Short mmCIF file of C-alpha atoms in Angstrom, two decimals:
data_model
loop_
_atom_site.label_atom_id
_atom_site.label_comp_id
_atom_site.label_asym_id
_atom_site.label_seq_id
_atom_site.Cartn_x
_atom_site.Cartn_y
_atom_site.Cartn_z
CA MET A 1 -3.92 16.51 11.75
CA SER A 2 -0.50 17.64 10.63
CA ASN A 3 -0.20 18.44 6.92
CA ILE A 4 3.35 17.05 6.87
CA ILE A 5 3.93 13.71 5.17
CA GLY A 6 6.72 11.42 6.27
CA ILE A 7 8.43 9.31 3.59
CA THR A 8 10.28 6.24 4.83
CA MET A 9 13.31 5.58 2.64
CA GLY A 10 12.82 1.81 2.42
CA ASP A 11 15.64 -0.71 2.10
CA PRO A 12 18.92 1.27 1.83
CA CYS A 13 20.22 -1.14 -0.81
CA GLY A 14 17.19 -0.82 -3.10
CA VAL A 15 15.66 1.90 -5.26
CA GLY A 16 13.80 3.55 -2.37
CA PRO A 17 16.44 6.24 -1.75
CA GLU A 18 16.54 7.17 -5.45
CA ILE A 19 12.79 7.48 -5.98
CA THR A 20 12.49 9.41 -2.72
CA VAL A 21 15.17 11.94 -3.70
CA ARG A 22 13.77 12.33 -7.19
CA ALA A 23 10.28 12.96 -5.80
CA LEU A 24 11.66 15.58 -3.39
CA VAL A 25 13.46 17.34 -6.23
CA GLU A 26 10.23 17.63 -8.23
CA MET A 27 8.17 19.12 -5.37
CA ASP A 28 7.42 22.81 -5.20
CA ASP A 29 8.70 24.75 -2.20
CA ALA A 30 5.48 24.44 -0.22
CA ASP A 31 5.22 20.67 -0.62
CA ARG A 32 8.92 20.22 0.12
CA ALA A 33 8.51 22.16 3.35
CA ALA A 34 5.69 19.78 4.29
CA THR A 35 7.82 16.67 3.76
CA ARG A 36 10.11 14.68 6.05
CA ILE A 37 12.24 11.77 4.88
CA TYR A 38 12.86 9.06 7.47
CA GLY A 39 16.11 7.52 6.35
CA ASN A 40 19.86 7.80 6.35
CA LEU A 41 21.50 10.95 5.03
CA PRO A 42 24.72 9.34 3.64
CA THR A 43 22.57 6.84 1.72
CA LEU A 44 20.32 9.58 0.37
CA GLU A 45 23.39 11.58 -0.64
CA ALA A 46 24.69 8.55 -2.55
CA ALA A 47 21.32 8.35 -4.30
CA ARG A 48 21.47 12.06 -5.10
CA LYS A 49 24.87 11.59 -6.72
CA ALA A 50 23.62 8.60 -8.71
CA LEU A 51 20.78 10.78 -9.98
CA ASN A 52 23.12 13.72 -10.67
CA VAL A 53 20.76 16.23 -9.06
CA ASP A 54 21.59 19.25 -6.92
CA ILE A 55 19.55 19.65 -3.73
CA ASP A 56 20.34 20.18 -0.06
CA LEU A 57 18.75 17.12 1.51
CA ALA A 58 19.64 17.75 5.16
CA PRO A 59 16.73 20.09 6.06
CA TYR A 60 14.21 17.44 5.04
CA VAL A 61 15.79 14.30 6.51
CA VAL A 62 15.17 12.64 9.86
CA ASP A 63 18.61 11.04 9.84
CA LEU A 64 18.92 7.60 11.43
CA PRO A 65 22.34 5.91 11.54
CA ILE A 66 23.38 2.83 9.57
CA GLU A 67 26.72 1.22 10.30
CA GLY A 68 28.88 1.34 7.17
CA ALA A 69 26.52 3.62 5.24
CA PRO A 70 26.16 3.97 2.38
CA LEU A 71 25.81 0.21 1.94
CA PRO A 72 26.46 -1.41 -1.46
CA TRP A 73 23.54 -1.08 -3.84
CA GLY A 74 21.56 -4.17 -4.77
CA ARG A 75 22.76 -6.44 -1.96
CA LEU A 76 20.56 -8.42 0.40
CA SER A 77 21.59 -7.27 3.88
CA PRO A 78 20.25 -7.78 7.40
CA VAL A 79 21.80 -4.40 8.29
CA ALA A 80 19.63 -2.83 5.61
CA GLY A 81 16.61 -4.80 6.80
CA ASP A 82 17.05 -3.50 10.34
CA ALA A 83 17.48 0.06 9.09
CA ALA A 84 14.29 -0.18 7.02
CA PHE A 85 12.42 -1.29 10.13
CA ARG A 86 13.82 1.58 12.20
CA PHE A 87 12.82 4.17 9.60
CA ILE A 88 9.23 2.90 9.71
CA GLU A 89 9.15 2.61 13.50
CA LYS A 90 10.28 6.23 13.92
CA ALA A 91 7.75 7.49 11.37
CA VAL A 92 4.94 5.58 13.08
CA ARG A 93 5.83 7.06 16.47
CA ASP A 94 5.93 10.57 14.99
CA ALA A 95 2.57 9.99 13.30
CA GLU A 96 1.10 8.81 16.60
CA ALA A 97 2.46 11.97 18.26
CA GLY A 98 0.87 14.15 15.56
CA ALA A 99 4.16 15.36 14.08
CA ILE A 100 3.28 14.00 10.64
CA GLY A 101 -0.11 13.38 9.09
CA CYS A 102 0.59 10.42 6.80
CA VAL A 103 3.36 7.86 6.31
CA VAL A 104 4.47 7.17 2.73
CA THR A 105 6.62 4.07 2.43
CA ALA A 106 9.29 3.24 -0.14
CA PRO A 107 9.87 -0.48 -0.78
CA ILE A 108 11.40 -2.84 1.74
CA ASN A 109 12.86 -6.30 1.21
CA LYS A 110 10.97 -8.89 3.25
CA GLU A 111 13.88 -11.32 3.28
CA ALA A 112 16.28 -8.66 4.59
CA LEU A 113 13.69 -7.63 7.18
CA ASN A 114 13.36 -11.18 8.47
CA LEU A 115 17.14 -11.77 8.41
CA ALA A 116 17.37 -8.79 10.76
CA GLY A 117 14.98 -10.48 13.20
CA HIS A 118 11.88 -8.46 12.28
CA HIS A 119 9.44 -11.21 11.40
CA TYR A 120 6.65 -9.57 9.42
CA ASP A 121 5.02 -10.40 6.12
CA GLY A 122 5.51 -6.85 4.92
CA HIS A 123 4.59 -3.26 5.69
CA THR A 124 0.95 -3.90 6.55
CA GLY A 125 1.65 -6.57 9.14
CA MET A 126 4.46 -4.47 10.61
CA LEU A 127 2.27 -1.40 10.89
CA ARG A 128 -0.50 -3.42 12.48
CA SER A 129 1.97 -4.70 15.07
CA LEU A 130 3.59 -1.31 15.74
CA THR A 131 0.21 0.36 16.25
CA LYS A 132 -1.29 -2.62 18.12
CA SER A 133 -4.17 -2.68 15.67
CA ALA A 134 -6.61 -5.56 15.55
CA ALA A 135 -6.74 -5.49 11.75
CA ALA A 136 -5.40 -3.72 8.70
CA TYR A 137 -6.35 -4.13 5.08
CA MET A 138 -4.40 -3.58 1.87
CA LEU A 139 -6.19 -1.40 -0.66
CA LEU A 140 -4.66 -0.81 -4.09
CA ALA A 141 -5.94 2.38 -5.69
CA SER A 142 -5.62 3.46 -9.30
CA GLU A 143 -7.61 5.89 -11.40
CA LYS A 144 -10.02 3.35 -12.85
CA LEU A 145 -9.73 0.34 -10.54
CA LYS A 146 -9.56 -0.01 -6.77
CA VAL A 147 -9.17 -3.31 -4.92
CA ILE A 148 -9.16 -4.22 -1.21
CA HIS A 149 -7.96 -7.64 -0.06
CA VAL A 150 -9.43 -10.08 2.44
CA SER A 151 -5.93 -11.56 2.86
CA THR A 152 -2.55 -10.83 1.32
CA HIS A 153 0.80 -12.43 2.16
CA VAL A 154 -0.29 -15.95 3.01
CA SER A 155 -0.43 -19.19 1.05
CA LEU A 156 -3.43 -19.77 -1.19
CA GLN A 157 -4.51 -22.60 1.11
CA GLU A 158 -4.41 -20.24 4.10
CA ALA A 159 -6.19 -17.51 2.12
CA ILE A 160 -9.13 -19.84 1.53
CA ARG A 161 -9.28 -20.57 5.24
CA ARG A 162 -9.29 -16.86 6.02
CA ALA A 163 -12.21 -16.09 3.70
CA THR A 164 -14.73 -16.39 6.51
CA THR A 165 -18.04 -14.55 6.51
CA GLU A 166 -16.83 -12.34 9.35
CA ARG A 167 -13.56 -11.43 7.65
CA VAL A 168 -15.15 -10.76 4.27
CA LEU A 169 -17.77 -8.53 5.91
CA ALA A 170 -15.09 -6.64 7.84
CA THR A 171 -13.16 -6.08 4.58
CA ILE A 172 -16.27 -4.78 2.81
CA LYS A 173 -16.93 -2.35 5.67
CA ALA A 174 -13.32 -1.16 5.81
CA GLY A 175 -13.31 -0.47 2.06
CA HIS A 176 -16.68 1.26 2.23
CA ASP A 177 -15.57 3.55 5.07
CA HIS A 178 -12.34 4.48 3.26
CA LEU A 179 -14.10 5.37 0.03
CA LYS A 180 -16.67 7.42 1.96
CA ARG A 181 -13.82 9.30 3.58
CA THR A 182 -12.16 9.98 0.26
CA GLY A 183 -15.24 11.48 -1.35
CA TYR A 184 -17.53 8.70 -2.53
CA ALA A 185 -21.08 9.42 -1.33
CA ALA A 186 -22.38 5.88 -1.90
CA PRO A 187 -19.57 3.49 -2.87
CA ARG A 188 -20.55 0.61 -5.13
CA ILE A 189 -18.66 -2.43 -3.89
CA ALA A 190 -18.31 -5.70 -5.78
CA VAL A 191 -17.16 -8.81 -3.95
CA ALA A 192 -15.18 -11.33 -5.99
CA GLY A 193 -15.89 -15.01 -5.65
CA ILE A 194 -13.14 -17.31 -4.48
CA ASN A 195 -13.83 -20.32 -6.72
CA PRO A 196 -14.15 -20.45 -10.52
CA HIS A 197 -17.59 -19.14 -11.48
CA CYS A 198 -18.30 -18.67 -7.75
CA GLY A 199 -18.46 -22.46 -7.37
CA GLU A 200 -21.09 -23.05 -10.09
CA ASN A 201 -23.78 -23.93 -7.53
CA GLY A 202 -21.43 -26.20 -5.60
CA LEU A 203 -19.79 -27.98 -8.51
CA PHE A 204 -16.42 -26.28 -7.85
CA GLY A 205 -16.70 -25.69 -4.11
CA THR A 206 -19.22 -24.26 -1.67
CA GLU A 207 -17.21 -21.42 -0.08
CA ASP A 208 -18.90 -18.74 -2.19
CA ASP A 209 -22.39 -19.84 -1.15
CA ASP A 210 -21.55 -20.68 2.46
CA GLN A 211 -19.08 -17.90 3.39
CA ILE A 212 -19.02 -15.01 0.91
CA ALA A 213 -22.68 -14.60 -0.05
CA PRO A 214 -23.76 -14.22 3.62
CA ALA A 215 -21.15 -11.47 4.09
CA VAL A 216 -22.54 -9.56 1.12
CA ALA A 217 -26.08 -9.96 2.45
CA ALA A 218 -24.98 -8.70 5.87
CA ALA A 219 -23.29 -5.68 4.31
CA ARG A 220 -26.40 -4.82 2.33
CA ALA A 221 -28.45 -5.15 5.54
CA GLU A 222 -26.20 -2.45 7.01
CA GLY A 223 -26.93 -0.12 4.10
CA ILE A 224 -23.76 -0.78 2.08
CA ASP A 225 -24.23 -0.96 -1.70
CA ALA A 226 -22.50 -4.32 -2.05
CA TYR A 227 -22.86 -6.95 -4.76
CA GLY A 228 -21.67 -10.51 -5.07
CA PRO A 229 -20.09 -12.86 -5.03
CA ILE A 230 -19.26 -12.12 -8.66
CA SER A 231 -17.00 -14.38 -10.68
CA ALA A 232 -13.45 -13.05 -10.53
CA ASP A 233 -12.95 -13.54 -14.27
CA THR A 234 -15.46 -10.74 -15.01
CA VAL A 235 -15.72 -8.52 -11.93
CA PHE A 236 -12.47 -6.60 -12.44
CA HIS A 237 -13.34 -5.74 -16.04
CA ARG A 238 -16.76 -4.53 -14.92
CA ALA A 239 -15.21 -2.36 -12.22
CA TYR A 240 -12.59 -0.99 -14.60
CA SER A 241 -15.41 -0.10 -17.01
CA GLY A 242 -17.18 1.91 -14.31
CA ALA A 243 -19.79 -0.45 -12.87
CA PHE A 244 -18.22 -0.53 -9.39
CA ASP A 245 -16.01 1.77 -7.32
CA LEU A 246 -14.21 -0.99 -5.41
CA VAL A 247 -13.66 -4.73 -5.69
CA VAL A 248 -13.12 -6.93 -2.65
CA ALA A 249 -10.52 -9.54 -3.68
CA GLN A 250 -10.31 -12.72 -1.66
CA TYR A 251 -6.52 -13.18 -1.85
CA HIS A 252 -3.28 -11.49 -2.91
CA ASP A 253 -2.88 -12.46 -6.56
CA GLN A 254 -6.58 -12.21 -7.34
CA GLY A 255 -6.41 -8.49 -6.58
CA HIS A 256 -2.83 -7.65 -7.49
CA ILE A 257 -2.78 -9.10 -11.01
CA PRO A 258 -5.54 -6.89 -12.47
CA ILE A 259 -4.21 -3.75 -10.78
CA LYS A 260 -0.68 -4.34 -12.02
CA LEU A 261 -2.00 -5.05 -15.49
CA VAL A 262 -3.82 -1.72 -15.81
CA ALA A 263 -1.80 0.57 -13.50
CA PHE A 264 1.63 -0.93 -12.97
CA ASP A 265 3.44 2.41 -12.52
CA THR A 266 0.65 4.45 -10.90
CA ALA A 267 -1.24 2.26 -8.41
CA VAL A 268 -0.98 3.25 -4.75
CA ASN A 269 -0.94 0.82 -1.84
CA VAL A 270 -3.07 2.18 1.01
CA SER A 271 -3.31 0.68 4.49
CA VAL A 272 -6.91 0.82 5.68
CA ASP A 273 -8.28 0.59 9.23
CA LEU A 274 -5.05 1.58 11.01
CA PRO A 275 -5.00 4.45 13.55
CA LEU A 276 -2.71 6.33 11.15
CA ASP A 277 -2.71 6.97 7.41
CA ARG A 278 -0.21 5.17 5.21
CA THR A 279 0.29 5.05 1.47
CA SER A 280 3.01 3.25 -0.43
CA VAL A 281 4.49 2.48 -3.78
CA ASP A 282 3.25 -0.78 -5.23
CA HIS A 283 6.60 -2.24 -6.31
CA GLY A 284 9.65 -3.86 -4.80
CA THR A 285 13.23 -2.89 -4.08
CA ALA A 286 14.46 -3.64 -7.63
CA PHE A 287 17.97 -4.59 -6.50
CA ASP A 288 18.98 -5.21 -10.11
CA ILE A 289 18.80 -1.49 -10.99
CA ALA A 290 19.47 0.09 -7.57
CA GLY A 291 22.08 2.84 -7.61
CA LYS A 292 21.96 3.30 -11.38
CA GLY A 293 19.73 6.37 -11.27
CA ILE A 294 17.18 4.87 -13.65
CA ALA A 295 14.35 3.77 -11.32
CA ASN A 296 10.90 5.03 -12.28
CA HIS A 297 9.55 7.28 -9.51
CA GLY A 298 6.03 7.63 -10.92
CA ASN A 299 4.59 5.25 -8.36
CA MET A 300 6.16 7.29 -5.55
CA LEU A 301 4.63 10.49 -6.94
CA SER A 302 1.21 8.80 -6.95
CA ALA A 303 1.64 7.63 -3.34
CA ILE A 304 2.66 11.13 -2.26
CA ALA A 305 -0.29 12.72 -4.08
CA TYR A 306 -2.71 10.34 -2.36
CA ALA A 307 -1.09 11.11 1.00
CA ARG A 308 -1.46 14.86 0.43
CA LYS A 309 -5.17 14.37 -0.22
CA LEU A 310 -5.54 12.41 3.02
CA VAL A 311 -3.75 15.01 5.16
CA THR A 312 -5.54 17.98 3.63
CA GLY A 313 -8.96 16.37 3.63
CA SER A 314 -9.43 17.02 -0.08
CA GLU A 315 -11.29 14.43 -2.07
CA ALA A 316 -9.36 11.45 -3.41
CA GLY A 317 -12.49 10.26 -5.16
CA SER A 318 -15.69 11.59 -6.67
CA SER A 319 -18.41 12.88 -4.37
CA LYS A 320 -20.95 11.40 -6.80
CA GLY A 321 -19.62 7.89 -6.41
CA GLY A 322 -17.82 7.83 -9.77
CA GLN A 323 -14.23 7.12 -10.53
CA ALA A 324 -11.42 9.05 -8.91
#
């Protein structure tokens, strides 16, 4: 595997160019040499000027054209949406060819992406399509809490439909395999219930008993240290306190809210079960502050650090099964 990471610039009208440039500036020479930015050089230069930093960006940029670049900051634009797609597509192809070892993605705007004719629910769905993968899972990783999702960018009604025994089991296994890879010898995995109090023995729904509990039993039968379903109003606190290494959340907000509460600026979005490695910031394009040079790049630094661990094979977690 290549030790080079490829950072996709994200939507050219958002904060992606700024946080990417700022992260590059803070790297040491060795890390900078092992970095490629998939983006647009005029846009990155505009970000550099907004940040008032002095660095020669050209040696590190895989420059892809954008008509009219740099585009106005903070504007919804199908041109920007198409560019964001092309940055990711090129990085994926280079990762498949072995030129880079991990893709790190800056934020995209889903509305701009769809206005450009690229109809995806976000990065994960796009990457699954580009790599022709059968499945991909979103894992949010922070120091004291890690969450993997059974479903993400769908309605709550659709999320409940997707919480089948087969899908929950596949999510447990994907999370288990990722934690094993990143240094956990025996990951302790909690599975959140989907209904209040896991249905209270059928009073508030039977999905937990009929769909989720059998998935946990099947995982345990395969030797996975899985527990649940556990009521979602307690399981995240228990995991944060050290009882579990990973929580399986049944839908987007169930998993995102606790992570963003405890690690808003540091959590890393990791795509699991793809044929390539991908990490990402866990925030949006922030059009309201784009181009002002004030965007917080801490989340980008965390995503890059996680990517470096994946490409070097160093542990991103504890070999004893404790917290990362």
